[in-house]
Every structure is written in C-alpha cells, then in structure tokens.
Amino acid sequence: MIDFIEAIGQYEYLQKALLTSIMVGIICGVIGCFIILRGMALMGDAISHAVLPGVAISYMIGINFFFGAVLTGVLTAIGIGFVSQNSRIKHDTSIGILFTAAFALGIILITIMKSSTDLYHILFGNVLAVKPSDMWLTLVIGIIVLLTVYLFYKELLVTSFDPTMAQAYGLSTKMIHYALMTLLTMVTVASLQTVGIVLVVAMLITPAATAYLLTDRLWIMIFLSSAVGVISSVIGLYFSFTYNLASGATIVLIATLLFTIAFFFSPKYGLVWRWIKVKRKRSALAD
Amino acid sequence: MKMALSVNDLHVSYYGNEAITNVNFTIEKGNLVGIIGPNGAGKSTLLKALLGLIPIDKGNIRICGKQVYETRKKVAYVPQRNDIDWDFPITVVDSVLIGTYPKLGLFKRPKKKEKEWAYECLQQVHMEDFAHRQIGELSGGQQQRVFLARALAQQSDLFFLDEPFVGVDVSSEKTIINVLKELRDEGKTVFVVHHDLSKAHSYFDQLVLINKELIECGEVESVFRPEVMAKAYKDQFSFLNEVGINV
Ligand SMILES: Nc1ncnc2c1ncn2[C@@H]1O[C@H](COP(=O)(O)OP(=O)(O)O)[C@@H](O)[C@H]1O
Ligand SMILES: [Mg+2]
C-alpha cells in the first residue's frame, strides 16, 4: 500500500490513471442511478457494446474515438426504440438484436485494422495507459454529465418516477430518454480506458444498486453511488498496479464486494438485519 | 357558468382498433363528474385523450375554451395505482413536492415555500404523520391519498383521477371523496373514473356513461335510469334476460 502511494507521487502515468478512475467512478455512479431506476440495465450493457464500431471507424479515419463512439451508441439507441415501437418485438429482444449486431460489426472492423492489442484494451480496459488527451476528454465528459444532471434533476426525477404525470404536464419523455441515452454513451466512452467495454455495465449498475439498498432518497442514492464508484476505482487500481491485473476486472470485483456487503448488512434492506428484526419480534411475542 | 370541458366528435383507436368512437359532451365548471362504464369501455382511454397522453384520430377537445396543449399546467392527473413503481427511492412528502414542479418550470428548485405547501397538502388528506416514510411502506388507501395530495399541490383547475377507489379502505375513500367535494365547492372541476355503481349516486353531480361510444351524459338522476344503464351494461347483464329477469 505504501509502495502504491509512493508510486503515485513518483509516476505521472499513475496520477493520470488515478484521476481518470475517480472521475469515471463518479459519473458512472450518477448516471447508473437513473439507469437502474428506469429499469434500463440491459440498455446500459447494449450501448456500451454498441460504441465499438464507432471506435473502430474513428481509428480508421483518424479522428478522436469520442465522436465515432457517441454516433454509433446513439444510433443504436434510436434503432432499439424504432424496432420495439414499430413491431410486436419486445424491448429486451430488440436490445439484444441491435447491440450484438453493432458489436459484431465492431469486431470485424477492428480485425480489418489488424490491431488485436487495441481490441484487448478496448474490451477490458487498461487504465495504466491513459493518455493526457483521454484524461481531459474524461474530465470534459464528467463536467457535461454532472452539469446536465444538476440542471435537469427535477425532470430526470419525475420522468423516472412517474412518466405519465411528466407527460401530462408537458415534458417530452421521449426527448429526455434520448438525452439520457446520449449521456450514457458519453459515460461509456469515458469508461473505455478504465474498465473497458465488456465491464462498463458493472460500473453503471453495481454502485447504483449498492446505493439503492442503503437509502430511500434519490439525491442521497446518487452521492452514495458515486462514492462506491470512486472507492472501487481507487482500490481496483491499486490491485491492478500491484499485481499487474486488468484494471477493469479488479475495479468491478471491488464494486461487487461492496454490493455484497450492502446486500447482507444494509441497515434497512440488508438480509442480516431483516432476519435479526424478525427474530427479535418473534421472541418478544413468545415471551 | 363557464365551460370546463367540451368534447366534440372524439375518436381514439389503438393501431386502428377503435377504443372510443364519436364521443360528444360538455361539462360546466364546478362539477364533480363520474366517468362510468363497464370494463374495457374506454374510460382510461378517454382520460388519456383528454390529457393529451395519446394521439386522437378525429375530434376536438377544449379545456376552459383552450386546446389541451395550452392548458397542461392547469390540469392534474392521478394515475391508476398499478402504474407506479412503489420501490422508488422517494419519501411521501417528496412525492407530493413533485406536484409543484409544473409551475416551477425549468432550472428552478423547490424552496421552503414549496416544501411547506407540500406539507399542507399532506395535511388535507391526513397523511402528515407519514411524511418521511418511503412511499412503498403505505397501505393502498394511504398511497392513493398521497397521490391526491400531489394533485392538490399542483393547484390546478381540473382534476382527473383514474379509479381512485380501487383497493382502498373505507376511511381513505371517505377522506378522498370529501377532499374532492371541497374542490368542487371551490369551483374546480373534478373527473373520476369509477366502476362501482352503488356509490355513483351519492358521490357525483354529473355522470358520463360510456361504452365505446357515449351512452349518456348529464345529471346523475337522468343517467341513472334502468333503460339507460342497460344500454351500457347489456353484455354484462345478458344472462339476466336468459333467466327471465328483464333489465
Ligand atoms: N395500449 C393499448 N394498446 C392496445 N389496446 C388498448 C391499449 N389500452 C387499452 N386498449 C384497449 O382499448 C379498450 C379500452 O380500454 P380502457 O380505456 O383501458 O378501458 P377501461 O378503462 O374503461 O376499462 C379495451 O378494449 C382495451 O383492450
Ligand atoms: Mg381503466
């Protein structure tokens, strides 16, 4: 541990990795809350895979992968909505069809580019190789995401909780849905370096689900979720650095560990406390 | 007396399957109106059309003389209870506070004034003791009262409630109907989708009876006649004819 802290002071690449992981932990935690409350966990998985062809195309034509990724991510979200609204195909089926198609296309494009190391890093993350430009990109995305959620908190809350009422008083639930999908795509792009495409969904869902077990207020849930995201990122980075493991995998496993603790020991919703309360009540009645 | 709602030649379908056809009626301000009819008659569909939640195929809806989209902020809607996610991380008083959102507009946050108002609305439905509970930890009747409080918080002129008495205990039902009658006495117009015919007589001033098309609309006495009701419920009661009872 001391080594790790010393190394952070010493190596610039590690400082960048740490800052990027912290930012990713925060924004994934924030957006993840809305994703799980809207029942869109699968959608999170879909969008994260759907950015792959965009990343490949961006490399091919030599632009920043951010633009290509957002483009294919959002196009896939629109495609999913279009198929499920205009046929009897259910939403989750539509998600399954479109994101696997996009992902398959991405794999072929990257193979054509003959860059299998890039593919490995995009799929599983390599936070220790974060470039300065990536760090700034993450920072800009972070600011956009946090500002949007701050400014439209009311609208996000009401459309998640009671979309019918939101629509009745004139909010466009469709527009807010696609805005959220755009934010989700941006968060995914920001997370590519740290956790990689395959595991982004865990960073979106696991911290948010942990927070969901700990509170009954949305704004507290958002803060707790970010905190869980940050703690997982930092500890995960430590293990990744010390034992030379894929950063995505270590970060996700720490998040899972925190979720497990909340699952059993959350004061209100934890399995253990519920069990103890029932026991106490029963023994009190037995006396 | 001014018009609260006028519906002209309204047709609504789901992907071409007619749900309601050729509905015409007008309601004046200051009435408590029951929308009644058998299951699948199109009551919820009518409500959703009036709120502009679903597209209409044909017809004209005027709320206080204006188009639906111009009056959205003057209308409060209480959805059917099963349309809500009761595990959502929100407390009772915060869910009432949502009622102040439409008038706040973009970027503004509810302040002390709005929070006090939300609390007052909770008091009107006798739910202030539960203000800080999570909304799922309430009985069906209590949940319905909270959603009524949210509608009160909207300070609207028109209220639409979809089946507010389903799965609700007797004392909650009394509280709800009393609040609705007070609203009516203040000059507001209240629409309630309802299917329990036994109470219709004592609850409402006017009735809109539909079964795909409008069967009758008017004072309770003029709608609540056997020959009129039979027209709406003829499918439900056809077995009575078969055993020799004539409705
Ligand atoms: N979303 C929908 N898609 C297709 N058909 C629908 C939909 N909602 C309602 N319907 C149909 O429209 C008719 C009227 O339904 P509804 O307005 O819910 O009736 P009520 O509220 O009076 O019980 C029913 O035949 C119902 O099957
Ligand atoms: Mg209905």
Coordinates of C-alpha atoms and ligand atoms in Angstrom, one line a residue:
Chain A
M1 CA 0.0 0.0 0.0
I2 CA 2.8 2.4 1.0
D3 CA 4.5 1.5 -2.3
F4 CA 1.4 2.3 -4.2
I5 CA 1.1 5.8 -2.6
E6 CA 4.8 6.5 -3.2
A7 CA 4.4 5.3 -6.8
I8 CA 1.6 7.8 -7.3
G9 CA 3.8 10.6 -6.1
Q10 CA 6.5 9.4 -8.4
Y11 CA 4.9 8.4 -11.7
E12 CA 2.8 10.8 -13.7
Y13 CA 1.1 8.0 -15.6
L14 CA -0.2 6.7 -12.3
Q15 CA -1.6 10.1 -11.3
K16 CA -3.4 10.3 -14.6
A17 CA -4.8 6.8 -14.1
L18 CA -6.0 7.7 -10.6
L19 CA -7.7 10.9 -11.6
T20 CA -9.4 9.2 -14.6
S21 CA -10.6 6.3 -12.4
I22 CA -12.0 8.7 -9.9
M23 CA -13.9 10.7 -12.5
V24 CA -15.2 7.6 -14.1
G25 CA -16.3 6.3 -10.7
I26 CA -18.3 9.5 -10.1
I27 CA -20.1 9.8 -13.5
C28 CA -20.9 6.1 -13.8
G29 CA -22.3 6.3 -10.3
V30 CA -24.5 9.2 -11.1
I31 CA -25.9 8.0 -14.5
G32 CA -26.2 4.5 -13.1
C33 CA -28.8 5.6 -10.6
F34 CA -31.1 6.7 -13.4
I35 CA -30.4 3.6 -15.4
I36 CA -31.4 1.2 -12.7
L37 CA -34.4 3.2 -11.6
R38 CA -35.7 3.3 -15.1
G39 CA -35.2 -0.5 -15.5
M40 CA -32.6 0.1 -18.3
A41 CA -29.7 -2.1 -17.0
L42 CA -29.8 -4.1 -20.2
M43 CA -29.8 -0.9 -22.2
G44 CA -26.6 0.2 -20.4
D45 CA -25.0 -3.1 -21.5
A46 CA -26.2 -2.6 -25.1
I47 CA -25.0 1.0 -25.5
S48 CA -21.6 0.1 -24.1
H49 CA -21.1 -2.6 -26.7
A50 CA -22.6 -0.5 -29.5
V51 CA -19.8 2.0 -29.3
L52 CA -17.2 -0.5 -30.6
P53 CA -17.8 0.1 -34.4
G54 CA -17.7 3.8 -33.7
V55 CA -14.3 3.5 -32.0
A56 CA -13.0 1.4 -34.9
I57 CA -14.2 3.8 -37.6
S58 CA -12.7 6.7 -35.7
Y59 CA -9.3 5.0 -35.6
M60 CA -9.6 4.3 -39.4
I61 CA -10.3 7.8 -40.4
G62 CA -8.1 9.3 -37.7
I63 CA -10.5 11.3 -35.6
N64 CA -10.9 11.2 -31.8
F65 CA -12.8 8.0 -30.9
F66 CA -15.2 10.0 -28.9
F67 CA -17.1 11.2 -31.9
G68 CA -17.5 7.8 -33.6
A69 CA -18.4 6.1 -30.3
V70 CA -21.2 8.6 -29.5
L71 CA -22.5 8.4 -33.0
T72 CA -22.9 4.6 -33.1
G73 CA -24.1 4.5 -29.5
V74 CA -26.9 6.9 -30.1
L75 CA -27.8 5.4 -33.5
T76 CA -28.2 2.0 -31.7
A77 CA -30.4 3.5 -29.0
I78 CA -32.6 5.1 -31.7
G79 CA -32.7 1.8 -33.6
I80 CA -33.7 -0.1 -30.5
G81 CA -36.6 2.3 -29.9
F82 CA -37.6 2.2 -33.5
V83 CA -37.8 -1.6 -33.7
S84 CA -39.7 -2.1 -30.4
Q85 CA -42.2 0.7 -31.1
N86 CA -42.9 -0.3 -34.6
S87 CA -43.4 -4.1 -34.3
R88 CA -44.5 -6.6 -31.8
I89 CA -40.9 -7.3 -30.9
K90 CA -40.4 -6.7 -27.1
H91 CA -38.0 -4.1 -25.9
D92 CA -35.4 -6.5 -24.4
T93 CA -35.4 -8.6 -27.6
S94 CA -34.9 -5.5 -29.7
I95 CA -32.0 -4.5 -27.5
G96 CA -30.4 -8.0 -27.9
I97 CA -30.7 -7.9 -31.7
L98 CA -29.3 -4.5 -32.3
F99 CA -26.4 -4.4 -29.8
T100 CA -25.0 -7.7 -30.8
A101 CA -25.2 -6.6 -34.4
A102 CA -23.3 -3.4 -33.7
F103 CA -20.7 -5.3 -31.6
A104 CA -20.2 -7.9 -34.3
L105 CA -19.6 -5.2 -36.8
G106 CA -17.1 -3.5 -34.5
I107 CA -15.1 -6.7 -34.1
I108 CA -14.9 -7.1 -37.9
L109 CA -13.8 -3.5 -38.4
I110 CA -11.1 -3.8 -35.7
T111 CA -9.9 -7.1 -37.2
I112 CA -9.6 -5.4 -40.6
M113 CA -7.4 -2.8 -38.8
K114 CA -5.2 -5.7 -37.7
S115 CA -4.8 -4.3 -34.2
S116 CA -5.6 -7.0 -31.7
T117 CA -3.8 -5.3 -28.8
D118 CA -6.1 -2.3 -29.2
L119 CA -9.1 -4.6 -29.2
Y120 CA -8.0 -6.2 -26.0
H121 CA -7.6 -2.9 -24.3
I122 CA -10.9 -1.5 -25.6
L123 CA -12.7 -4.7 -24.4
F124 CA -11.1 -5.0 -21.0
G125 CA -9.6 -1.6 -20.1
N126 CA -6.0 -0.5 -19.5
V127 CA -6.1 2.4 -17.1
L128 CA -2.4 2.5 -16.7
A129 CA -2.0 3.5 -20.3
V130 CA -4.2 6.6 -20.1
K131 CA -3.0 9.4 -22.4
P132 CA -3.3 13.1 -21.3
S133 CA -5.9 13.6 -24.1
D134 CA -8.0 10.8 -22.7
M135 CA -7.8 12.3 -19.2
W136 CA -9.0 15.7 -20.5
L137 CA -11.8 14.0 -22.5
T138 CA -13.0 12.2 -19.4
L139 CA -12.9 15.5 -17.5
V140 CA -15.0 17.3 -20.1
I141 CA -17.5 14.5 -20.3
G142 CA -17.6 14.4 -16.5
I143 CA -18.5 18.1 -16.3
I144 CA -21.1 17.8 -19.1
V145 CA -22.8 14.9 -17.3
L146 CA -22.7 16.4 -13.8
L147 CA -24.0 19.8 -15.1
T148 CA -26.8 18.2 -17.0
V149 CA -27.9 16.1 -14.1
Y150 CA -27.7 19.1 -11.8
L151 CA -29.7 21.4 -14.1
F152 CA -32.3 18.8 -15.1
Y153 CA -32.6 16.9 -11.8
K154 CA -36.3 17.7 -11.4
E155 CA -37.1 16.5 -14.9
L156 CA -35.0 13.3 -14.5
L157 CA -36.6 12.6 -11.2
V158 CA -40.2 13.0 -12.4
T159 CA -39.8 11.1 -15.7
S160 CA -38.1 8.2 -13.9
F161 CA -40.7 8.1 -11.1
D162 CA -44.0 8.9 -12.9
P163 CA -43.5 9.4 -16.7
T164 CA -47.3 9.7 -17.2
M165 CA -47.5 12.7 -15.0
A166 CA -44.4 14.2 -16.6
Q167 CA -46.0 13.8 -20.0
A168 CA -49.3 15.2 -18.7
Y169 CA -47.7 18.5 -17.7
G170 CA -45.9 18.8 -21.0
L171 CA -42.4 17.3 -20.6
S172 CA -41.2 15.3 -23.6
T173 CA -40.4 12.0 -22.0
K174 CA -39.0 10.8 -25.4
M175 CA -36.6 13.7 -25.6
I176 CA -35.4 13.1 -22.0
H177 CA -35.0 9.4 -22.8
Y178 CA -32.7 10.1 -25.7
A179 CA -30.8 12.8 -23.8
L180 CA -30.1 10.2 -21.1
M181 CA -29.0 7.7 -23.8
T182 CA -26.6 10.3 -25.1
L183 CA -25.2 10.9 -21.6
L184 CA -25.0 7.1 -21.2
T185 CA -23.0 6.8 -24.4
M186 CA -20.6 9.6 -23.3
V187 CA -20.1 7.9 -19.9
T188 CA -19.3 4.6 -21.7
V189 CA -16.7 6.3 -23.9
A190 CA -15.1 7.9 -20.8
S191 CA -15.0 4.4 -19.1
L192 CA -13.4 2.6 -22.1
Q193 CA -9.9 3.2 -20.8
T194 CA -10.5 2.2 -17.2
V195 CA -12.9 -0.7 -17.3
G196 CA -13.3 -1.5 -21.0
I197 CA -16.5 -2.1 -23.0
V198 CA -17.3 -5.5 -21.6
L199 CA -17.4 -4.4 -17.9
V200 CA -18.8 -0.8 -18.2
V201 CA -22.2 -2.0 -17.4
A202 CA -21.0 -3.2 -14.0
M203 CA -19.7 0.3 -13.1
L204 CA -23.1 1.7 -14.1
I205 CA -25.2 -0.8 -12.2
T206 CA -23.3 -2.3 -9.3
P207 CA -22.5 1.0 -7.4
A208 CA -26.1 2.3 -8.1
A209 CA -27.6 -0.9 -6.9
T210 CA -25.5 -0.8 -3.7
A211 CA -26.7 2.7 -3.0
Y212 CA -30.3 1.7 -3.7
L213 CA -30.0 -0.8 -0.8
L214 CA -28.8 2.0 1.5
T215 CA -31.3 4.9 1.2
D216 CA -34.8 6.0 0.3
R217 CA -33.9 9.3 -1.2
L218 CA -32.7 9.8 -4.7
W219 CA -30.1 12.5 -4.1
I220 CA -28.5 10.5 -1.3
M221 CA -28.5 7.5 -3.6
I222 CA -26.7 9.5 -6.3
F223 CA -24.0 10.6 -3.8
L224 CA -23.6 7.1 -2.3
S225 CA -23.4 5.5 -5.7
S226 CA -20.6 7.9 -6.8
A227 CA -18.8 7.2 -3.6
V228 CA -19.0 3.4 -4.2
G229 CA -17.8 4.0 -7.8
V230 CA -14.8 6.1 -6.6
I231 CA -13.8 3.6 -3.8
S232 CA -14.0 0.7 -6.2
S233 CA -12.0 2.6 -8.8
V234 CA -9.2 3.5 -6.5
I235 CA -8.9 0.2 -4.7
G236 CA -9.2 -1.6 -8.0
L237 CA -6.4 0.5 -9.5
Y238 CA -4.2 -0.4 -6.5
F239 CA -4.7 -4.1 -7.2
S240 CA -4.3 -3.7 -10.9
F241 CA -1.0 -1.8 -10.3
T242 CA 0.4 -4.1 -7.6
Y243 CA -0.4 -7.4 -9.1
N244 CA -0.4 -6.5 -12.8
L245 CA -4.0 -7.4 -13.4
A246 CA -6.6 -6.0 -15.9
S247 CA -7.9 -2.8 -14.2
G248 CA -11.5 -3.4 -15.4
A249 CA -11.7 -6.7 -13.7
T250 CA -10.2 -5.6 -10.3
I251 CA -12.4 -2.5 -10.2
V252 CA -15.5 -4.4 -10.9
L253 CA -14.7 -7.1 -8.3
I254 CA -14.2 -4.4 -5.6
A255 CA -17.6 -2.9 -6.6
T256 CA -19.2 -6.4 -6.3
L257 CA -17.7 -6.9 -2.9
L258 CA -19.2 -3.6 -1.7
F259 CA -22.5 -4.6 -3.1
T260 CA -22.4 -7.9 -1.3
I261 CA -21.7 -6.1 2.0
A262 CA -24.7 -3.8 1.4
F263 CA -26.8 -6.8 0.4
F264 CA -26.3 -8.5 3.7
F265 CA -25.7 -5.6 6.1
S266 CA -27.7 -2.6 4.9
P267 CA -29.4 -1.2 8.0
K268 CA -32.8 -1.2 6.4
Y269 CA -32.8 -3.6 3.4
G270 CA -29.9 -5.9 4.3
L271 CA -30.7 -9.6 4.6
V272 CA -29.0 -10.0 8.0
W273 CA -30.7 -7.0 9.7
R274 CA -34.1 -8.1 8.4
W275 CA -33.5 -11.5 9.7
I276 CA -32.5 -10.2 13.1
K277 CA -35.5 -7.9 13.3
V278 CA -37.9 -10.8 12.5
K279 CA -36.2 -12.9 15.2
R280 CA -36.4 -10.2 17.8
K281 CA -40.1 -9.6 17.1
R282 CA -40.9 -13.3 17.3
S283 CA -39.0 -13.8 20.5
A284 CA -40.6 -10.7 22.0
L285 CA -44.0 -12.1 21.2
A286 CA -43.1 -15.5 22.5
D287 CA -42.3 -14.1 26.0
Chain B
M1 CA -71.4 29.4 -15.8
K2 CA -68.4 28.7 -18.0
M3 CA -67.4 25.5 -19.8
A4 CA -64.7 23.4 -18.1
L5 CA -64.5 20.8 -20.8
S6 CA -66.1 20.2 -24.2
V7 CA -65.5 17.1 -26.3
N8 CA -66.6 17.1 -29.9
D9 CA -66.8 14.0 -32.1
L10 CA -63.9 12.3 -30.4
H11 CA -62.4 9.1 -32.0
V12 CA -59.5 7.2 -30.5
S13 CA -58.0 3.9 -31.6
Y14 CA -55.0 1.8 -30.8
Y15 CA -53.3 0.9 -34.1
G16 CA -56.6 1.1 -35.9
N17 CA -58.7 -0.8 -33.3
E18 CA -61.4 1.6 -32.2
A19 CA -61.4 2.2 -28.4
I20 CA -63.8 5.1 -28.3
T21 CA -65.9 6.5 -31.2
N22 CA -67.9 9.6 -31.7
V23 CA -68.0 10.9 -28.1
N24 CA -69.6 14.3 -27.5
F25 CA -70.3 16.0 -24.2
T26 CA -69.7 19.2 -22.3
I27 CA -69.2 19.8 -18.6
E28 CA -69.5 23.1 -16.8
K29 CA -67.1 24.4 -14.1
G30 CA -67.7 23.4 -10.5
N31 CA -68.9 19.9 -11.0
L32 CA -67.8 16.5 -9.6
V33 CA -68.1 14.2 -12.6
G34 CA -68.1 10.4 -12.6
I35 CA -66.9 8.7 -15.8
I36 CA -68.6 5.2 -15.6
G37 CA -68.9 2.2 -17.9
P38 CA -68.1 -1.5 -17.9
N39 CA -64.5 -2.9 -18.1
G40 CA -62.8 -2.1 -21.4
A41 CA -65.4 0.6 -22.2
G42 CA -62.7 3.1 -22.9
K43 CA -62.7 5.1 -19.7
S44 CA -59.0 5.2 -19.2
T45 CA -58.6 5.9 -22.9
L46 CA -61.0 8.8 -22.7
L47 CA -59.0 10.2 -19.8
K48 CA -55.7 9.8 -21.6
A49 CA -57.1 11.5 -24.7
L50 CA -58.3 14.4 -22.6
L51 CA -54.8 14.8 -21.0
G52 CA -53.1 14.7 -24.4
L53 CA -51.3 11.5 -23.5
I54 CA -52.3 9.6 -26.6
P55 CA -53.0 10.8 -30.1
I56 CA -56.6 11.2 -31.2
D57 CA -57.8 10.1 -34.7
K58 CA -60.5 12.8 -35.0
G59 CA -62.4 15.3 -33.0
N60 CA -61.9 18.4 -30.8
I61 CA -61.2 18.8 -27.1
R62 CA -61.4 22.1 -25.4
I63 CA -60.4 22.7 -21.8
C64 CA -61.7 26.0 -20.5
G65 CA -62.1 27.0 -24.1
K66 CA -58.4 26.2 -25.0
Q67 CA -56.5 23.4 -26.7
V68 CA -55.2 20.6 -24.5
Y69 CA -51.5 21.6 -25.0
E70 CA -52.2 25.2 -23.9
T71 CA -53.7 24.1 -20.6
R72 CA -51.4 21.3 -19.5
K73 CA -50.4 23.2 -16.3
K74 CA -54.0 23.7 -15.2
V75 CA -54.7 20.1 -15.2
A76 CA -53.8 17.5 -12.5
Y77 CA -53.8 13.8 -13.1
V78 CA -53.9 10.9 -10.6
P79 CA -52.8 7.7 -12.4
Q80 CA -54.1 4.2 -11.6
R81 CA -52.2 2.9 -8.7
N82 CA -50.6 0.0 -10.6
D83 CA -48.9 2.4 -12.9
I84 CA -46.4 3.4 -10.2
D85 CA -43.1 1.9 -9.1
W86 CA -43.6 1.7 -5.3
D87 CA -40.0 0.8 -4.6
F88 CA -38.7 4.1 -6.0
P89 CA -36.4 5.8 -3.5
I90 CA -38.7 8.7 -2.6
T91 CA -40.4 9.8 0.6
V92 CA -44.1 10.7 0.9
V93 CA -43.5 14.4 1.2
D94 CA -41.0 14.5 -1.7
S95 CA -43.5 12.7 -3.9
V96 CA -46.1 15.4 -3.1
L97 CA -43.5 18.1 -3.8
I98 CA -43.4 16.8 -7.4
G99 CA -46.8 18.4 -7.7
T100 CA -45.1 21.8 -7.5
Y101 CA -42.8 21.1 -10.5
P102 CA -45.1 22.1 -13.4
K103 CA -45.5 25.6 -12.1
L104 CA -41.8 25.9 -11.2
G105 CA -40.6 25.4 -14.7
L106 CA -37.1 24.5 -15.8
F107 CA -34.0 25.1 -13.7
K108 CA -35.8 26.3 -10.6
R109 CA -35.7 24.1 -7.5
P110 CA -38.5 23.8 -4.9
K111 CA -37.7 26.1 -1.9
K112 CA -39.1 26.4 1.6
K113 CA -42.3 27.9 0.3
E114 CA -43.0 24.8 -2.0
K115 CA -42.0 22.4 0.8
E116 CA -44.4 24.0 3.3
W117 CA -47.1 23.9 0.6
A118 CA -46.5 20.2 0.0
Y119 CA -46.8 19.6 3.8
E120 CA -50.1 21.5 3.9
C121 CA -51.4 19.3 1.0
L122 CA -50.5 16.2 3.0
Q123 CA -52.4 17.6 6.0
Q124 CA -55.5 18.0 3.8
V125 CA -55.5 14.2 3.2
H126 CA -54.5 13.4 6.8
M127 CA -51.2 11.9 5.9
E128 CA -48.7 14.3 7.5
D129 CA -47.6 11.7 10.1
F130 CA -46.2 9.6 7.3
A131 CA -44.3 12.4 5.6
H132 CA -40.9 10.8 5.8
R133 CA -41.8 7.2 5.0
Q134 CA -40.8 5.6 1.8
I135 CA -43.9 5.5 -0.4
G136 CA -44.0 1.7 -0.7
E137 CA -44.5 1.5 3.1
L138 CA -48.1 2.6 3.0
S139 CA -51.4 0.8 2.5
G140 CA -53.3 1.2 -0.8
G141 CA -55.6 3.8 0.6
Q142 CA -52.7 5.8 2.1
Q143 CA -50.9 5.7 -1.2
Q144 CA -54.0 7.0 -3.0
R145 CA -54.3 9.8 -0.5
V146 CA -50.7 10.8 -1.1
F147 CA -51.2 11.0 -4.9
L148 CA -54.3 13.1 -4.3
A149 CA -52.2 15.4 -2.1
R150 CA -49.7 15.6 -5.1
A151 CA -52.6 16.7 -7.3
L152 CA -53.7 19.3 -4.7
A153 CA -50.1 20.6 -4.7
Q154 CA -50.5 21.3 -8.5
Q155 CA -53.1 24.0 -7.7
S156 CA -55.0 23.0 -10.9
D157 CA -58.4 24.0 -12.1
L158 CA -59.2 20.5 -13.4
F159 CA -58.6 17.2 -11.8
F160 CA -58.6 13.7 -13.4
L161 CA -58.5 10.6 -11.2
D162 CA -58.4 7.1 -12.7
E163 CA -60.1 4.5 -10.5
P164 CA -59.0 6.2 -7.2
F165 CA -61.2 3.9 -5.0
V166 CA -59.8 0.5 -6.2
G167 CA -58.1 -1.4 -3.3
V168 CA -58.8 1.5 -0.9
D169 CA -60.1 1.2 2.7
V170 CA -63.3 2.8 3.7
S171 CA -61.8 5.6 5.7
S172 CA -59.4 6.6 2.9
E173 CA -62.3 6.5 0.5
K174 CA -64.2 8.9 2.7
T175 CA -61.3 11.3 3.1
I176 CA -60.7 11.3 -0.7
I177 CA -64.3 11.9 -1.6
N178 CA -64.6 14.7 1.0
V179 CA -61.5 16.4 -0.4
L180 CA -62.9 16.1 -4.0
K181 CA -66.2 17.7 -2.8
E182 CA -64.3 20.6 -1.2
L183 CA -62.5 21.1 -4.5
R184 CA -65.8 21.2 -6.3
D185 CA -67.2 23.7 -3.8
E186 CA -64.2 25.9 -4.5
G187 CA -65.3 26.0 -8.2
K188 CA -62.8 23.4 -9.5
T189 CA -63.9 20.6 -11.9
V190 CA -63.2 17.0 -10.9
F191 CA -63.4 13.9 -13.1
V192 CA -63.3 10.5 -11.5
V193 CA -63.2 7.2 -13.4
H194 CA -65.3 4.8 -11.4
H195 CA -66.8 1.5 -11.8
D196 CA -68.7 0.9 -8.5
L197 CA -72.2 1.9 -9.5
S198 CA -73.6 1.6 -5.9
K199 CA -71.7 4.8 -4.8
A200 CA -72.1 6.8 -8.0
H201 CA -75.4 8.3 -6.8
S202 CA -74.0 9.8 -3.6
Y203 CA -70.6 10.8 -5.0
F204 CA -71.2 12.7 -8.2
D205 CA -73.1 15.7 -9.6
Q206 CA -72.9 14.5 -13.2
L207 CA -72.2 11.3 -14.9
V208 CA -70.6 10.5 -18.2
L209 CA -71.6 6.9 -19.2
I210 CA -69.6 5.3 -22.0
N211 CA -69.2 2.0 -23.6
K212 CA -67.0 2.6 -26.7
E213 CA -69.5 5.4 -27.6
L214 CA -71.2 7.9 -25.4
I215 CA -74.3 6.4 -23.9
E216 CA -75.5 9.3 -21.8
C217 CA -74.1 12.4 -20.1
G218 CA -75.9 14.7 -17.6
E219 CA -77.2 15.0 -14.1
V220 CA -76.9 11.8 -12.1
E221 CA -80.7 11.3 -12.0
S222 CA -81.1 11.4 -15.8
V223 CA -78.2 8.9 -16.4
F224 CA -79.1 6.6 -13.5
R225 CA -82.2 5.1 -15.1
P226 CA -82.6 1.4 -15.8
E227 CA -83.1 1.8 -19.6
V228 CA -80.0 4.0 -19.9
M229 CA -77.8 1.8 -17.7
A230 CA -79.0 -1.3 -19.5
K231 CA -77.7 0.1 -22.8
A232 CA -74.1 0.3 -21.4
Y233 CA -74.1 -2.9 -19.4
K234 CA -76.2 -5.0 -21.7
D235 CA -73.4 -7.5 -22.3
Q236 CA -72.7 -7.9 -18.6
F237 CA -76.4 -8.5 -17.8
S238 CA -77.5 -10.5 -20.8
F239 CA -77.5 -13.6 -18.5
L240 CA -80.3 -11.9 -16.5
N241 CA -82.5 -12.0 -19.6
E242 CA -81.8 -15.6 -20.1
V243 CA -83.1 -16.5 -16.6
G244 CA -86.1 -14.3 -17.2
I245 CA -85.3 -11.1 -15.4
N246 CA -85.8 -8.0 -17.6
V247 CA -83.5 -5.1 -17.2
Ligands
LIG1 N1 -52.1 0.3 -25.0 C1 -53.1 -0.3 -25.6 N2 -52.9 -0.9 -26.8 C2 -54.0 -1.6 -27.4 N3 -55.2 -1.6 -27.0 C3 -55.5 -1.0 -25.8 C4 -54.5 -0.3 -25.1 N4 -55.0 0.2 -23.9 C5 -56.3 -0.1 -24.0 N5 -56.6 -0.8 -25.1 C6 -58.0 -1.3 -25.5 O1 -58.9 -0.2 -25.6 C7 -60.1 -0.6 -25.0 C8 -60.5 0.4 -23.9 O2 -59.5 0.3 -22.8 P1 -59.6 1.2 -21.5 O3 -59.7 2.6 -21.9 O4 -58.4 0.8 -20.7 O5 -60.9 0.7 -20.8 P2 -61.4 1.0 -19.3 O6 -60.5 1.9 -18.6 O7 -62.8 1.5 -19.5 O8 -61.5 -0.4 -18.6 C9 -60.0 -2.0 -24.5 O9 -60.6 -2.8 -25.4 C10 -58.5 -2.2 -24.4 O10 -58.2 -3.6 -24.7
MG2 MG -59.1 1.7 -16.9

